[in-house]
Amino acid sequence: MQPFRLNDEDVCGLHQPTRLVLDWLREERGLTAAKDACREGECGACAVLLGTREPGDWVRYRLVNACLLPMQALEGHHLVTLEGLNRADGQLTPVQQALVDEGAIQCGFCTPGLVMALTHWLLNGRRFDRTEGLAAIGGNLCRCTGYQAIKRALTRLQPLGSALPPPHARLGALIAAGVLPASFIGVGERLASLPTPTPSAPRADALLVAGGTDLFAQARARHSRQLLVMLADRPELRGIQASAEHCHIGAATTVEELLESDLLAARVPHLHQVLERFGAAPVRGRATLGGNLVNASPIGDLSVCLLALDAQVRIKGPRGTRHLPLARFFLGDKRVDLHPGEWLTGVTLGLAPGPTHLHFEKVAHREHLDVAAVNSALALELNDGTIGRARLSAGGVGPAPRVLVATSDWLAGRTLNGATAWSAACRAQQEAEPIDDVRGSAAYKRRLLRQLVLAHFQALGPDGISAHWPLTPVTGGMAP
Ligand SMILES: Cc1cc2nc3c(=O)[nH]c(=O)nc-3n(C[C@H](O)[C@H](O)[C@H](O)COP(=O)(O)OP(=O)(O)OC[C@H]3O[C@@H](n4cnc5c(N)ncnc54)[C@H](O)[C@@H]3O)c2cc1C
Ligand code: FES
Ligand code: FES
């Protein structure tokens, strides 16, 4: 493995690429602030910061779950644990002090993760209002304090955050405020001096790892002896470009980067609906577009949204590059059209000249940090109240995310009114093929889909569109 930086020291000569960072920190380095709890990215107790050198020679720190991070992902990066934030003079940082002053600590098990999440907010936040503050800690669970005290602590940090310069120029101010120790100065140059990992070609016998949020949450044991090829830092797989007709997104672009992109917000504004409701900060900072598609989860949020937008995927392999409609990429239960040695390099979205309206809905057990029971997106081209082209997609109602082709075709050319919406919702319900599973019974998911389709029309249709819909509560079968 290539060297990386841990807090204020360089670490070289390690050969444990598939080991989880959480285990290495706690078992080998005795750095036990990052807690070992759910090991599935669900609680935030193991949160650490991962710094990456950005163009312009500054270091961007992302909140990540150490329980989902293989050691190889650290190469060339700066890993910061709570121990690396503690002040040498024994005083508390402003984040720690706010939690103490507001009585936001009882057993303290969640506290290191909260300190990392709130420090991450100060490092990266764009707005320091309550909504963004709550989103910043949306991935952190506390079992005993009660969230009101934690919310008061984040309110205390708002004035500090509001006075900060933009993220790329924030380091000095955060050091002056005691949020970060002085050892953060010069990290960019230090990382630049480390040998960079040589990108290896994605070989057929290697396991491709992008963010690792699916791979390491579900089947860590299976990866313990595999050769890993890391995709996250490959420049050719990252970034967003737009022309008049198309928008290209690199497969290794993370959800957080998509959210932060002004270009994407301007050219494909609808995507924000799905991005904002995707996981929480530590997942969004690692989870990639490509990982979401290749994982082929029946309830992948980006998959469902991009199906409605009729995206094309770009695939590279030993025989060259090929393009495929996303709808043909999904072959069935967790299967995609990728041959051995092939990998996904990106996605292309058409930027239609006419107005395309998109609405996305998902229902999950937890608002933050949860995948959906059922999700759905509807893209409509509208001309004076008449539907042109329509694409209705859904996840959680079949073995793979899919376009509900019959309902979509039926919608084309119809007037956008309450009767059309109701009929489309009932047709979608018939077209779906859900099964009973831990996320709900098949009957429940069918009814849920119908309600989500109605919600699409409520968002995209004229006022009062729901006036004559029968009242049909969704009941019966959410699994415990
Ligand atoms: C706590 C938690 C919350 C989550 N919340 C959501 C949510 O709200 N919505 C949602 O949709 N998902 C959610 N997920 C699932 C997951 O985060 C996403 O599916 C994510 O986009 C996966 O991306 P990744 O980069 O982490 O994939 P990885 O885990 O790195 O890879 C997933 C699969 O794709 C393959 N792969 C990755 N990139 C490529 C490529 N370019 N070419 C070929 N193969 C590739 C890998 O080999 C692997 O098989 C959540 C996961 C967790 C743990
Ligand atoms: S241990 Fe719960 S998110 Fe890592
Ligand atoms: S203080 Fe005990 S879990 Fe939060």
Coordinates of C-alpha atoms and ligand atoms in Angstrom, one line a residue:
M1 CA 0.0 0.0 0.0
Q2 CA 1.1 3.6 -0.6
P3 CA 1.5 5.9 2.3
F4 CA -1.2 8.1 3.8
R5 CA -1.4 10.6 6.6
L6 CA -3.1 9.8 10.0
N7 CA -3.8 12.9 12.1
D8 CA -0.3 14.5 12.3
E9 CA 1.9 11.7 11.1
D10 CA 2.6 9.8 7.8
V11 CA 1.9 6.1 7.7
C12 CA 4.0 3.9 5.4
G13 CA 4.7 0.3 4.7
L14 CA 1.3 -1.2 5.5
H15 CA 0.0 -4.2 3.5
Q16 CA -3.6 -4.6 4.7
P17 CA -5.6 -3.2 1.8
T18 CA -8.9 -4.9 2.5
R19 CA -8.9 -4.5 6.2
L20 CA -11.5 -2.1 7.6
V21 CA -10.1 1.3 8.7
L22 CA -12.3 1.0 11.9
D23 CA -10.6 -2.2 12.9
W24 CA -7.1 -1.0 12.1
L25 CA -7.6 2.2 14.1
R26 CA -9.0 0.5 17.2
E27 CA -7.0 -2.7 17.2
E28 CA -3.6 -1.6 15.9
R29 CA -3.4 2.1 16.6
G30 CA -5.3 2.1 19.9
L31 CA -7.4 5.0 18.5
T32 CA -10.7 4.1 20.0
A33 CA -12.7 7.3 19.7
A34 CA -14.3 5.9 16.5
K35 CA -16.8 3.5 18.0
D36 CA -17.6 0.0 16.7
A37 CA -21.4 -0.2 16.7
C38 CA -23.6 -1.1 13.8
R39 CA -20.8 -1.7 11.3
E40 CA -23.3 -1.0 8.5
G41 CA -23.0 2.8 8.1
E42 CA -26.3 3.3 9.9
C43 CA -25.3 5.1 13.2
G44 CA -22.4 7.4 12.6
A45 CA -20.5 6.3 15.8
C46 CA -17.4 5.4 13.7
A47 CA -17.3 8.7 11.8
V48 CA -13.9 10.1 10.8
L49 CA -12.7 12.7 8.3
L50 CA -11.0 11.8 5.1
G51 CA -9.0 14.6 3.4
T52 CA -8.3 14.8 -0.3
R53 CA -6.1 17.2 -2.1
E54 CA -8.1 19.3 -4.5
P55 CA -7.1 21.4 -7.5
G56 CA -6.0 24.7 -6.3
D57 CA -3.9 23.0 -3.6
W58 CA -6.4 22.8 -0.8
V59 CA -7.6 19.8 1.1
R60 CA -11.3 18.9 1.3
Y61 CA -12.4 16.8 4.2
R62 CA -15.3 14.5 3.9
L63 CA -17.1 12.7 6.7
V64 CA -16.9 9.0 6.2
N65 CA -17.8 5.9 8.1
A66 CA -14.7 4.0 9.1
C67 CA -16.7 0.8 9.2
L68 CA -17.3 1.0 5.5
L69 CA -13.8 2.0 4.4
P70 CA -11.1 -0.4 3.3
M71 CA -7.5 0.6 4.2
Q72 CA -6.6 0.9 0.5
A73 CA -8.9 3.9 0.2
L74 CA -6.6 5.8 2.5
E75 CA -3.6 5.9 0.1
G76 CA -2.5 9.5 -0.5
H77 CA -5.3 10.9 1.8
H78 CA -5.4 12.5 5.2
L79 CA -7.3 10.4 7.8
V80 CA -8.4 12.4 10.8
T81 CA -9.9 10.8 13.9
L82 CA -11.3 12.6 17.0
E83 CA -7.9 12.2 18.6
G84 CA -6.5 14.3 15.8
L85 CA -8.8 17.1 16.6
N86 CA -8.2 17.3 20.3
R87 CA -6.3 20.3 21.4
A88 CA -2.8 20.0 22.9
D89 CA -3.6 22.5 25.7
G90 CA -6.3 20.2 27.0
Q91 CA -9.1 22.7 26.2
L92 CA -12.2 21.5 24.4
T93 CA -12.8 22.6 20.8
P94 CA -15.8 24.8 20.2
V95 CA -17.7 21.8 18.9
Q96 CA -16.9 19.7 22.0
Q97 CA -17.7 22.7 24.3
A98 CA -21.1 23.3 22.6
L99 CA -22.1 19.6 23.2
V100 CA -20.9 19.8 26.9
D101 CA -22.6 23.2 27.6
E102 CA -25.9 22.0 26.2
G103 CA -25.9 18.8 28.1
A104 CA -25.8 16.8 24.9
I105 CA -23.6 14.0 26.3
Q106 CA -24.7 11.1 28.5
C107 CA -22.9 7.8 28.0
G108 CA -20.8 9.5 25.3
F109 CA -20.8 6.6 22.9
C110 CA -22.2 8.7 20.0
T111 CA -20.2 11.8 21.0
P112 CA -17.1 11.3 18.9
G113 CA -19.2 10.7 15.8
L114 CA -21.2 13.9 16.6
V115 CA -18.1 15.9 17.1
M116 CA -16.8 14.7 13.7
A117 CA -20.1 15.4 12.0
L118 CA -20.4 18.9 13.4
T119 CA -16.7 19.7 12.6
H120 CA -17.4 18.4 9.1
W121 CA -20.3 20.9 8.9
L122 CA -18.0 23.7 9.9
L123 CA -15.4 22.5 7.3
N124 CA -17.8 22.1 4.4
G125 CA -21.2 23.8 5.2
R126 CA -22.5 26.3 2.7
R127 CA -25.4 27.6 4.9
F128 CA -25.4 27.6 8.6
D129 CA -29.1 27.4 9.2
R130 CA -31.0 24.8 11.2
T131 CA -32.0 22.8 8.2
E132 CA -28.4 22.3 7.0
G133 CA -27.3 21.7 10.6
L134 CA -29.8 18.9 11.0
A135 CA -28.8 17.4 7.7
A136 CA -25.2 17.5 8.8
I137 CA -25.9 15.2 11.7
G138 CA -28.6 13.2 9.9
G139 CA -26.5 10.1 10.0
N140 CA -25.7 10.1 13.7
L141 CA -27.8 8.2 16.2
C142 CA -27.9 8.8 20.0
R143 CA -29.6 6.3 22.2
C144 CA -29.7 8.2 25.5
T145 CA -29.3 12.0 25.4
G146 CA -32.3 13.0 23.5
Y147 CA -31.9 15.0 20.3
Q148 CA -33.1 18.4 21.7
A149 CA -29.8 19.0 23.5
I150 CA -27.8 18.0 20.4
K151 CA -29.9 20.4 18.3
R152 CA -29.2 23.2 20.8
A153 CA -25.5 22.5 20.5
L154 CA -25.6 22.8 16.7
T155 CA -27.5 26.1 17.1
R156 CA -24.6 27.4 19.2
L157 CA -22.3 26.7 16.3
Q158 CA -24.3 28.7 13.7
P159 CA -22.7 32.1 14.4
L160 CA -19.2 30.6 14.1
G161 CA -20.1 28.9 10.8
S162 CA -21.9 31.9 9.3
A163 CA -18.7 34.0 9.7
L164 CA -16.5 31.5 7.8
P165 CA -15.1 32.1 4.3
P166 CA -15.9 29.6 1.5
P167 CA -14.7 26.0 2.2
H168 CA -11.5 26.2 0.1
A169 CA -10.3 29.2 2.2
R170 CA -11.6 28.1 5.6
L171 CA -8.7 26.3 7.2
G172 CA -7.0 29.3 8.8
A173 CA -10.2 30.6 10.3
L174 CA -11.0 27.2 11.8
I175 CA -7.6 26.9 13.2
A176 CA -7.8 30.4 14.7
A177 CA -11.2 29.5 16.2
G178 CA -9.7 26.3 17.8
V179 CA -11.9 24.0 15.8
L180 CA -8.9 22.4 14.1
P181 CA -5.3 22.0 15.5
A182 CA -2.4 23.8 13.9
S183 CA -1.2 20.5 12.5
F184 CA -3.7 20.9 9.7
I185 CA -1.4 23.6 8.2
G186 CA 0.6 22.3 5.3
V187 CA -1.3 19.0 4.9
G188 CA -1.8 19.8 1.2
E189 CA 1.9 20.0 0.5
R190 CA 2.5 16.9 2.6
L191 CA 0.0 14.9 0.7
A192 CA 1.5 16.2 -2.6
S193 CA 4.9 14.8 -1.5
L194 CA 3.5 11.3 -0.9
P195 CA 3.9 8.8 -3.7
T196 CA 0.6 8.5 -5.6
P197 CA -1.0 5.1 -6.1
T198 CA -0.6 3.8 -9.7
P199 CA -4.1 3.3 -11.1
S200 CA -4.3 -0.3 -12.1
A201 CA -6.6 -1.5 -15.0
P202 CA -9.8 -2.9 -13.7
R203 CA -8.9 -6.6 -14.2
A204 CA -11.6 -9.3 -14.5
D205 CA -10.3 -11.0 -11.3
A206 CA -10.4 -7.8 -9.2
L207 CA -13.1 -6.4 -7.1
L208 CA -13.9 -2.8 -8.2
V209 CA -14.5 -0.5 -5.3
A210 CA -15.9 2.9 -5.8
G211 CA -17.2 4.3 -2.4
G212 CA -17.6 0.9 -0.9
T213 CA -20.9 1.8 0.8
D214 CA -22.7 -1.1 -0.7
L215 CA -19.8 -3.6 -0.8
F216 CA -18.6 -3.1 2.7
A217 CA -22.0 -2.7 4.3
Q218 CA -23.3 -6.0 3.0
A219 CA -20.6 -8.6 2.6
R220 CA -17.4 -7.5 4.2
A221 CA -16.3 -11.1 4.9
R222 CA -16.4 -11.9 1.2
H223 CA -13.9 -9.2 0.3
S224 CA -11.3 -10.0 2.9
R225 CA -8.9 -11.8 0.4
Q226 CA -9.8 -10.2 -2.9
L227 CA -7.7 -7.9 -5.0
L228 CA -9.2 -4.4 -4.9
V229 CA -9.1 -1.9 -7.7
M230 CA -10.1 1.5 -6.3
L231 CA -12.1 3.7 -8.6
A232 CA -12.8 6.7 -6.4
D233 CA -9.7 8.8 -7.1
R234 CA -9.5 8.2 -10.9
P235 CA -9.9 11.6 -12.6
E236 CA -11.3 10.0 -15.8
L237 CA -14.2 8.6 -13.9
R238 CA -15.0 11.9 -12.1
G239 CA -16.8 15.1 -12.7
I240 CA -19.7 16.6 -14.6
Q241 CA -19.6 18.2 -18.1
A242 CA -22.5 19.6 -20.0
S243 CA -23.0 20.7 -23.7
A244 CA -26.2 22.1 -25.2
E245 CA -27.6 18.7 -25.7
H246 CA -26.1 16.4 -23.1
C247 CA -24.8 16.2 -19.6
H248 CA -22.1 13.6 -18.8
I249 CA -21.5 12.5 -15.3
G250 CA -18.4 10.3 -14.4
A251 CA -19.2 7.0 -12.7
A252 CA -17.1 7.8 -9.6
T253 CA -18.7 11.1 -8.9
T254 CA -20.1 11.0 -5.4
V255 CA -23.6 12.0 -4.4
E256 CA -22.2 14.8 -2.3
E257 CA -20.3 16.1 -5.4
L258 CA -23.5 16.0 -7.5
L259 CA -25.3 17.9 -4.8
E260 CA -22.6 20.6 -4.7
S261 CA -22.4 21.0 -8.4
D262 CA -23.7 24.4 -9.6
L263 CA -23.5 23.1 -13.2
L264 CA -25.8 20.1 -12.4
A265 CA -28.2 22.3 -10.4
A266 CA -28.5 24.6 -13.5
R267 CA -28.7 21.9 -16.2
V268 CA -30.5 19.0 -14.5
P269 CA -32.2 20.7 -11.6
H270 CA -34.6 17.9 -11.0
L271 CA -31.9 15.6 -9.7
H272 CA -31.6 17.6 -6.4
Q273 CA -34.9 16.0 -5.2
V274 CA -33.2 12.6 -5.1
L275 CA -29.8 13.7 -4.0
E276 CA -31.0 15.5 -1.0
R277 CA -32.8 12.5 0.3
F278 CA -30.0 10.1 -0.4
G279 CA -28.5 8.6 2.8
A280 CA -26.7 11.1 5.1
A281 CA -23.4 12.9 4.9
P282 CA -21.0 10.0 5.6
V283 CA -22.7 7.9 2.9
R284 CA -23.2 10.7 0.4
G285 CA -19.5 11.6 0.7
R286 CA -18.5 8.2 -0.5
A287 CA -21.5 6.7 -2.5
T288 CA -21.0 7.1 -6.2
L289 CA -23.4 7.2 -9.1
G290 CA -21.7 4.2 -10.7
G291 CA -21.9 2.1 -7.5
N292 CA -25.6 2.9 -7.3
L293 CA -26.2 1.6 -10.8
V294 CA -23.9 -1.4 -10.9
N295 CA -25.1 -2.5 -7.5
A296 CA -28.5 -2.8 -9.2
S297 CA -30.4 -2.7 -6.0
P298 CA -34.1 -2.9 -6.8
I299 CA -34.5 0.3 -4.7
G300 CA -31.5 2.4 -5.9
D301 CA -32.6 6.0 -5.8
L302 CA -30.3 7.2 -8.6
S303 CA -31.2 4.2 -10.7
V304 CA -34.9 5.0 -10.5
C305 CA -34.4 8.7 -11.2
L306 CA -32.1 8.2 -14.1
L307 CA -34.4 5.6 -15.6
A308 CA -37.2 8.2 -15.7
L309 CA -34.7 10.6 -17.4
D310 CA -33.8 8.0 -20.0
A311 CA -30.1 8.0 -19.2
Q312 CA -27.5 6.1 -21.2
V313 CA -24.6 4.3 -19.6
R314 CA -21.0 4.3 -20.9
I315 CA -19.1 1.0 -20.5
K316 CA -15.5 0.4 -21.1
G317 CA -13.7 -2.9 -21.3
P318 CA -11.1 -5.0 -23.1
R319 CA -13.0 -4.6 -26.4
G320 CA -13.5 -0.9 -26.2
T321 CA -16.3 1.4 -25.2
R322 CA -20.0 0.8 -25.7
H323 CA -23.2 2.8 -24.8
L324 CA -26.4 1.4 -23.6
P325 CA -29.8 2.8 -22.4
L326 CA -29.9 2.4 -18.6
A327 CA -33.2 0.5 -19.0
R328 CA -31.3 -2.3 -20.8
F329 CA -28.4 -2.3 -18.4
F330 CA -30.5 -3.8 -15.6
L331 CA -31.0 -7.5 -16.4
G332 CA -32.8 -8.7 -13.3
D333 CA -32.2 -9.5 -9.6
K334 CA -28.9 -7.7 -8.9
R335 CA -27.7 -8.4 -12.5
V336 CA -26.4 -5.9 -15.0
D337 CA -25.1 -6.0 -18.5
L338 CA -21.4 -5.9 -17.7
H339 CA -19.1 -8.5 -19.1
P340 CA -16.0 -9.7 -17.3
G341 CA -13.3 -7.0 -17.4
E342 CA -15.8 -4.2 -18.2
W343 CA -16.6 -1.3 -15.9
L344 CA -19.0 1.7 -16.0
T345 CA -17.3 5.0 -16.9
G346 CA -20.2 7.3 -16.8
V347 CA -23.8 8.3 -17.6
T348 CA -25.1 10.6 -20.3
L349 CA -28.4 12.5 -19.9
G350 CA -30.1 14.2 -22.8
L351 CA -31.0 17.8 -22.2
A352 CA -34.3 18.0 -24.1
P353 CA -35.1 21.3 -25.7
G354 CA -38.7 21.3 -24.4
P355 CA -39.7 21.4 -20.7
T356 CA -39.2 18.1 -19.0
H357 CA -40.7 17.9 -15.5
L358 CA -39.5 15.4 -13.0
H359 CA -40.8 14.3 -9.7
F360 CA -39.2 11.8 -7.4
E361 CA -40.7 10.1 -4.3
K362 CA -39.5 7.5 -1.9
V363 CA -40.8 6.0 1.3
A364 CA -38.3 4.7 3.9
H365 CA -38.4 3.7 7.5
R366 CA -36.0 6.6 8.4
E367 CA -36.0 10.0 6.7
H368 CA -32.2 10.1 6.6
L369 CA -29.8 7.2 6.1
D370 CA -32.3 4.7 4.7
V371 CA -32.9 3.0 1.5
A372 CA -36.5 3.0 0.3
A373 CA -39.3 0.4 0.6
V374 CA -40.6 1.8 -2.7
N375 CA -39.4 4.7 -4.8
S376 CA -40.6 6.1 -8.0
A377 CA -39.9 9.0 -10.5
L378 CA -42.0 10.4 -13.2
A379 CA -40.6 12.5 -16.1
L380 CA -43.2 14.4 -18.2
E381 CA -43.0 16.5 -21.3
L382 CA -45.9 18.9 -21.1
N383 CA -47.4 21.1 -23.8
D384 CA -50.3 23.4 -22.6
G385 CA -51.6 20.8 -20.2
T386 CA -51.2 17.9 -22.6
I387 CA -48.7 15.2 -21.8
G388 CA -46.1 14.6 -24.5
R389 CA -43.6 11.9 -23.6
A390 CA -43.9 10.3 -20.2
R391 CA -41.5 7.9 -18.3
L392 CA -42.6 6.4 -15.1
S393 CA -40.0 4.4 -13.2
A394 CA -40.2 2.5 -9.9
G395 CA -38.0 0.6 -7.5
G396 CA -38.9 -2.0 -4.9
V397 CA -41.7 -3.4 -7.0
G398 CA -39.7 -5.9 -9.0
P399 CA -36.3 -7.6 -9.0
A400 CA -34.7 -4.5 -10.5
P401 CA -35.5 -0.9 -10.9
R402 CA -37.6 -0.5 -14.1
V403 CA -39.6 1.7 -16.3
L404 CA -43.3 1.0 -16.2
V405 CA -43.6 1.0 -19.9
A406 CA -47.3 0.3 -20.4
T407 CA -48.3 3.0 -18.0
S408 CA -45.8 5.4 -19.5
D409 CA -47.0 4.7 -23.0
W410 CA -50.7 5.1 -21.9
L411 CA -49.9 8.6 -20.5
A412 CA -48.6 10.0 -23.8
G413 CA -51.0 12.4 -25.4
R414 CA -53.4 12.6 -22.5
T415 CA -54.6 15.7 -20.7
L416 CA -53.0 16.2 -17.4
N417 CA -55.9 16.1 -15.0
G418 CA -57.2 14.2 -12.0
A419 CA -58.8 11.4 -14.0
T420 CA -55.6 10.8 -16.0
A421 CA -53.6 10.7 -12.7
W422 CA -55.9 8.3 -11.0
S423 CA -56.0 6.0 -13.9
A424 CA -52.2 6.0 -14.3
A425 CA -51.8 5.3 -10.6
C426 CA -54.1 2.3 -10.8
R427 CA -52.4 1.0 -14.0
A428 CA -48.9 1.4 -12.4
Q429 CA -50.2 -0.7 -9.5
Q430 CA -51.2 -3.4 -11.9
E431 CA -48.0 -3.3 -13.9
A432 CA -45.7 -3.6 -10.8
E433 CA -44.5 -7.0 -9.6
P434 CA -43.5 -6.6 -6.0
I435 CA -42.8 -9.5 -3.6
D436 CA -43.1 -9.8 0.2
D437 CA -39.9 -9.0 1.9
V438 CA -38.5 -7.2 5.0
R439 CA -39.5 -3.9 3.6
G440 CA -43.2 -4.7 3.3
S441 CA -45.7 -7.1 1.8
A442 CA -46.4 -7.2 -1.9
A443 CA -49.9 -5.8 -1.4
Y444 CA -48.6 -2.9 0.7
K445 CA -45.9 -2.0 -1.9
R446 CA -48.5 -2.0 -4.7
R447 CA -50.7 0.4 -2.8
L448 CA -47.6 2.5 -1.9
L449 CA -46.7 2.7 -5.5
R450 CA -50.1 3.9 -6.4
Q451 CA -49.9 6.7 -3.7
L452 CA -46.4 7.7 -5.0
V453 CA -47.7 8.0 -8.5
L454 CA -50.5 10.2 -7.2
A455 CA -47.9 12.3 -5.4
H456 CA -46.1 12.8 -8.7
F457 CA -49.2 14.2 -10.3
Q458 CA -50.0 16.3 -7.2
A459 CA -46.5 17.9 -7.6
L460 CA -46.5 18.2 -11.4
G461 CA -50.2 18.8 -12.2
P462 CA -52.5 21.8 -11.8
D463 CA -53.9 22.9 -8.4
G464 CA -56.8 20.8 -7.2
I465 CA -55.8 17.8 -9.3
S466 CA -56.6 15.5 -6.4
A467 CA -60.1 16.9 -5.8
H468 CA -62.0 13.8 -7.1
W469 CA -59.6 11.0 -6.1
P470 CA -61.2 8.4 -3.8
L471 CA -59.7 8.5 -0.3
T472 CA -57.6 5.4 0.0
P473 CA -55.3 5.1 3.0
V474 CA -52.2 2.9 2.5
T475 CA -52.5 0.2 5.1
G476 CA -51.7 -3.4 5.7
G477 CA -48.3 -4.9 5.7
M478 CA -45.2 -2.8 6.6
A479 CA -42.9 -5.5 7.9
P480 CA -41.5 -4.9 11.4
Ligands
LIG1 C1 -26.4 3.6 5.6 C2 -26.6 3.5 4.1 C3 -27.6 4.4 3.6 C4 -27.8 4.3 2.2 N1 -28.8 5.1 1.7 C5 -29.1 5.0 0.3 C6 -30.1 5.8 -0.2 O1 -30.8 6.6 0.4 N2 -30.4 5.6 -1.5 C7 -29.7 4.7 -2.3 O2 -30.0 4.6 -3.5 N3 -28.7 4.0 -1.8 C8 -28.4 4.1 -0.5 N4 -27.4 3.3 0.0 C9 -26.7 2.3 -0.8 C10 -25.4 2.8 -1.4 O3 -24.8 3.9 -0.7 C11 -25.5 3.3 -2.9 O4 -26.0 2.3 -3.7 C12 -24.2 3.8 -3.5 O5 -24.5 4.6 -4.6 C13 -23.2 2.8 -3.9 O6 -22.1 3.4 -4.4 P1 -20.6 3.0 -4.0 O7 -19.7 3.9 -4.7 O8 -20.5 3.1 -2.5 O9 -20.6 1.5 -4.5 P2 -19.6 0.3 -4.1 O10 -20.0 -0.2 -2.8 O11 -18.2 0.8 -4.2 O12 -19.9 -0.7 -5.3 C14 -21.1 -1.3 -5.5 C15 -21.0 -2.3 -6.6 O13 -20.8 -1.6 -7.8 C16 -19.5 -2.0 -8.4 N5 -19.0 -0.8 -9.0 C17 -18.9 0.4 -8.4 N6 -18.5 1.3 -9.3 C18 -18.3 0.6 -10.5 C19 -17.9 1.0 -11.8 N7 -17.7 2.3 -12.2 N8 -17.9 0.0 -12.8 C20 -18.2 -1.2 -12.5 N9 -18.6 -1.7 -11.3 C21 -18.6 -0.7 -10.3 C22 -18.7 -2.6 -7.3 O14 -17.8 -3.6 -7.7 C23 -19.9 -3.3 -6.4 O15 -20.2 -4.5 -7.0 C24 -27.1 3.4 1.4 C25 -26.1 2.6 2.0 C26 -25.8 2.7 3.3 C27 -24.8 1.8 3.9
FES2 S1 -20.4 1.6 13.3 FE1 -22.3 2.5 12.8 S2 -21.9 3.7 11.1 FE2 -20.0 2.7 11.5
FES3 S1 -24.9 10.0 24.7 FE1 -25.3 7.9 24.8 S2 -25.6 7.3 22.8 FE2 -25.6 9.5 22.7

